[in-house]
Amino acid sequence: MVSFGRCVRTKETEMAVKIQGLTDNARKTAIAELNARLADAVALSAAIKQAHWNVKGRNFIAVHELFDTTFGNLQVHVDEMAERIQILDGVAIGTVEKVAKASTLKEYPTDLTKAEDHIKAICERLRDYGARVRAAIDTTAEAGDANTADLFTGASRTADKDLWFLESHLE
């Protein structure tokens, strides 16, 4: 028997935290969706840093700093996803090797330098990520995990706002 504060885990205990009103199917569905979107968010984070490090052009500092802000906004949701997986008694999968295999996002090109090219490439991936997060909202809500659906709603709202900021540089 292992004690975690007030929660005790034994061989008979399925979860370290017994969440009332959450079925095992809802928990498993949420963990699968969270890990899938975590992989995409980590891959998107790496793409944003690639753009941040290599961007050049007339509006360099503005775009460089915007990429930093977008990265920071995404990291909040990366952490929330990983923590929610732990709350649901899952294992957050975020190693570079696993993310490279699991991410559904298109691989980021490493030969870009122009600000506009980087912005377009990040927007494409951010748009795809946002669509997948919106689908995860529905999947987890239908499975019965409103809290995970709400987490995804927050991530979707942030992705939409960041996409708007980035796309505004293209007009």
CSV table of C-alpha atoms in Angstrom, one decimal:
chain,number,residue,atom,x,y,z
A,1,MET,CA,0.0,0.0,0.0
A,2,VAL,CA,1.2,3.5,-0.9
A,3,SER,CA,-0.1,6.6,0.8
A,4,PHE,CA,-0.5,9.9,-1.0
A,5,GLY,CA,-1.7,12.3,1.7
A,6,ARG,CA,-5.3,11.4,2.3
A,7,CYS,CA,-5.5,9.1,-0.7
A,8,VAL,CA,-4.4,5.5,-0.3
A,9,ARG,CA,-3.6,3.4,-3.3
A,10,THR,CA,-3.8,-0.4,-3.0
A,11,LYS,CA,-3.9,-3.2,-5.6
A,12,GLU,CA,-7.7,-3.1,-5.4
A,13,THR,CA,-7.8,0.6,-6.0
A,14,GLU,CA,-8.2,1.5,-9.7
A,15,MET,CA,-7.3,5.2,-9.4
A,16,ALA,CA,-5.2,7.2,-6.9
A,17,VAL,CA,-8.0,9.8,-6.9
A,18,LYS,CA,-11.6,8.6,-7.0
A,19,ILE,CA,-13.5,11.3,-8.9
A,20,GLN,CA,-17.2,11.0,-8.3
A,21,GLY,CA,-19.5,11.1,-11.3
A,22,LEU,CA,-16.8,10.2,-13.9
A,23,THR,CA,-17.1,6.8,-15.6
A,24,ASP,CA,-14.0,4.7,-16.4
A,25,ASN,CA,-14.8,5.2,-20.1
A,26,ALA,CA,-14.9,9.0,-19.7
A,27,ARG,CA,-11.6,8.9,-17.9
A,28,LYS,CA,-9.9,6.7,-20.5
A,29,THR,CA,-11.4,8.8,-23.4
A,30,ALA,CA,-10.2,12.0,-21.7
A,31,ILE,CA,-6.7,10.6,-21.2
A,32,ALA,CA,-6.4,9.5,-24.8
A,33,GLU,CA,-7.6,12.9,-26.1
A,34,LEU,CA,-5.4,14.8,-23.7
A,35,ASN,CA,-2.3,12.8,-24.7
A,36,ALA,CA,-3.1,13.2,-28.4
A,37,ARG,CA,-3.6,17.0,-28.1
A,38,LEU,CA,-0.5,17.2,-25.8
A,39,ALA,CA,1.6,15.7,-28.5
A,40,ASP,CA,0.3,18.2,-31.0
A,41,ALA,CA,0.8,21.1,-28.5
A,42,VAL,CA,4.4,20.1,-27.8
A,43,ALA,CA,5.1,19.7,-31.5
A,44,LEU,CA,3.5,23.1,-32.1
A,45,SER,CA,5.6,24.6,-29.3
A,46,ALA,CA,8.8,23.3,-31.0
A,47,ALA,CA,7.6,24.8,-34.3
A,48,ILE,CA,7.0,28.1,-32.8
A,49,LYS,CA,10.4,28.1,-31.2
A,50,GLN,CA,12.0,27.2,-34.5
A,51,ALA,CA,10.3,30.2,-36.1
A,52,HIS,CA,11.2,32.4,-33.1
A,53,TRP,CA,14.9,31.5,-33.4
A,54,ASN,CA,15.2,31.8,-37.1
A,55,VAL,CA,12.9,34.7,-38.2
A,56,LYS,CA,14.3,37.6,-40.1
A,57,GLY,CA,12.9,40.6,-41.8
A,58,ARG,CA,11.7,44.2,-41.5
A,59,ASN,CA,9.3,43.5,-38.6
A,60,PHE,CA,11.8,41.2,-36.9
A,61,ILE,CA,11.4,42.3,-33.3
A,62,ALA,CA,7.6,42.4,-33.4
A,63,VAL,CA,7.3,38.9,-35.0
A,64,HIS,CA,10.0,37.5,-32.8
A,65,GLU,CA,8.2,38.7,-29.6
A,66,LEU,CA,4.8,37.6,-31.0
A,67,PHE,CA,6.2,34.1,-31.4
A,68,ASP,CA,7.5,34.2,-27.8
A,69,THR,CA,4.0,35.3,-26.6
A,70,THR,CA,2.3,32.6,-28.6
A,71,PHE,CA,4.7,30.0,-27.2
A,72,GLY,CA,4.0,31.2,-23.7
A,73,ASN,CA,0.3,31.0,-24.2
A,74,LEU,CA,0.5,27.5,-25.5
A,75,GLN,CA,2.7,26.3,-22.6
A,76,VAL,CA,0.0,27.1,-20.1
A,77,HIS,CA,-2.3,24.7,-21.9
A,78,VAL,CA,0.5,22.1,-22.3
A,79,ASP,CA,0.9,22.1,-18.5
A,80,GLU,CA,-2.9,21.9,-17.9
A,81,MET,CA,-3.2,18.9,-20.3
A,82,ALA,CA,-0.4,17.0,-18.6
A,83,GLU,CA,-1.7,17.8,-15.2
A,84,ARG,CA,-5.2,16.7,-16.1
A,85,ILE,CA,-3.9,13.4,-17.4
A,86,GLN,CA,-2.3,12.9,-13.9
A,87,ILE,CA,-5.5,13.9,-12.2
A,88,LEU,CA,-7.3,11.2,-14.2
A,89,ASP,CA,-4.5,8.7,-13.2
A,90,GLY,CA,-2.9,8.5,-16.6
A,91,VAL,CA,0.6,9.0,-17.8
A,92,ALA,CA,1.4,12.2,-19.7
A,93,ILE,CA,3.4,11.4,-22.8
A,94,GLY,CA,5.6,14.3,-23.8
A,95,THR,CA,9.1,13.1,-24.7
A,96,VAL,CA,10.5,14.3,-28.0
A,97,GLU,CA,10.6,10.8,-29.4
A,98,LYS,CA,7.0,10.0,-28.5
A,99,VAL,CA,5.7,13.4,-29.6
A,100,ALA,CA,7.4,13.0,-33.0
A,101,LYS,CA,5.5,9.8,-33.5
A,102,ALA,CA,2.2,10.9,-32.1
A,103,SER,CA,1.7,14.4,-33.3
A,104,THR,CA,-0.9,14.8,-36.1
A,105,LEU,CA,0.6,18.2,-37.2
A,106,LYS,CA,2.5,18.6,-40.4
A,107,GLU,CA,6.3,18.7,-39.8
A,108,TYR,CA,7.7,22.2,-39.6
A,109,PRO,CA,10.2,23.2,-42.3
A,110,THR,CA,13.6,24.2,-41.1
A,111,ASP,CA,14.7,26.2,-44.1
A,112,LEU,CA,12.4,29.2,-43.5
A,113,THR,CA,13.8,32.7,-42.6
A,114,LYS,CA,11.4,35.3,-43.8
A,115,ALA,CA,8.8,36.5,-41.2
A,116,GLU,CA,5.9,36.1,-43.6
A,117,ASP,CA,6.8,32.5,-44.4
A,118,HIS,CA,7.2,31.6,-40.7
A,119,ILE,CA,3.9,33.3,-39.9
A,120,LYS,CA,2.1,31.4,-42.6
A,121,ALA,CA,3.6,28.1,-41.5
A,122,ILE,CA,2.8,28.6,-37.9
A,123,CYS,CA,-0.8,29.8,-38.8
A,124,GLU,CA,-1.3,26.6,-40.8
A,125,ARG,CA,-0.3,24.4,-37.8
A,126,LEU,CA,-2.1,26.6,-35.3
A,127,ARG,CA,-5.3,26.3,-37.4
A,128,ASP,CA,-5.0,22.5,-37.5
A,129,TYR,CA,-4.3,22.3,-33.8
A,130,GLY,CA,-7.3,24.5,-33.1
A,131,ALA,CA,-9.6,22.2,-35.2
A,132,ARG,CA,-8.3,19.1,-33.4
A,133,VAL,CA,-8.8,20.7,-29.9
A,134,ARG,CA,-12.4,21.7,-30.9
A,135,ALA,CA,-13.0,18.1,-31.8
A,136,ALA,CA,-11.6,17.0,-28.5
A,137,ILE,CA,-14.1,19.3,-26.7
A,138,ASP,CA,-17.0,17.3,-28.3
A,139,THR,CA,-15.4,13.9,-27.7
A,140,THR,CA,-14.7,14.5,-24.0
A,141,ALA,CA,-18.0,16.1,-23.4
A,142,GLU,CA,-19.9,13.3,-25.1
A,143,ALA,CA,-17.9,10.8,-23.0
A,144,GLY,CA,-19.0,12.6,-19.8
A,145,ASP,CA,-15.9,14.6,-18.8
A,146,ALA,CA,-17.1,18.2,-18.7
A,147,ASN,CA,-13.9,19.4,-16.9
A,148,THR,CA,-11.6,18.1,-19.6
A,149,ALA,CA,-14.0,19.5,-22.3
A,150,ASP,CA,-13.7,22.9,-20.4
A,151,LEU,CA,-9.9,22.6,-20.4
A,152,PHE,CA,-10.0,22.1,-24.2
A,153,THR,CA,-12.4,25.0,-24.6
A,154,GLY,CA,-9.8,27.3,-22.9
A,155,ALA,CA,-7.0,25.9,-25.1
A,156,SER,CA,-9.2,26.5,-28.2
A,157,ARG,CA,-10.0,30.0,-27.2
A,158,THR,CA,-6.3,30.8,-26.8
A,159,ALA,CA,-5.4,29.2,-30.1
A,160,ASP,CA,-8.1,31.2,-31.9
A,161,LYS,CA,-6.8,34.4,-30.4
A,162,ASP,CA,-3.2,33.7,-31.2
A,163,LEU,CA,-4.2,32.7,-34.7
A,164,TRP,CA,-5.9,36.1,-35.1
A,165,PHE,CA,-2.8,37.9,-33.8
A,166,LEU,CA,-0.5,36.1,-36.2
A,167,GLU,CA,-2.8,36.3,-39.2
A,168,SER,CA,-3.2,40.0,-38.7
A,169,HIS,CA,0.5,40.3,-39.6
A,170,LEU,CA,-0.2,38.9,-43.0
A,171,GLU,CA,-2.6,41.6,-44.2
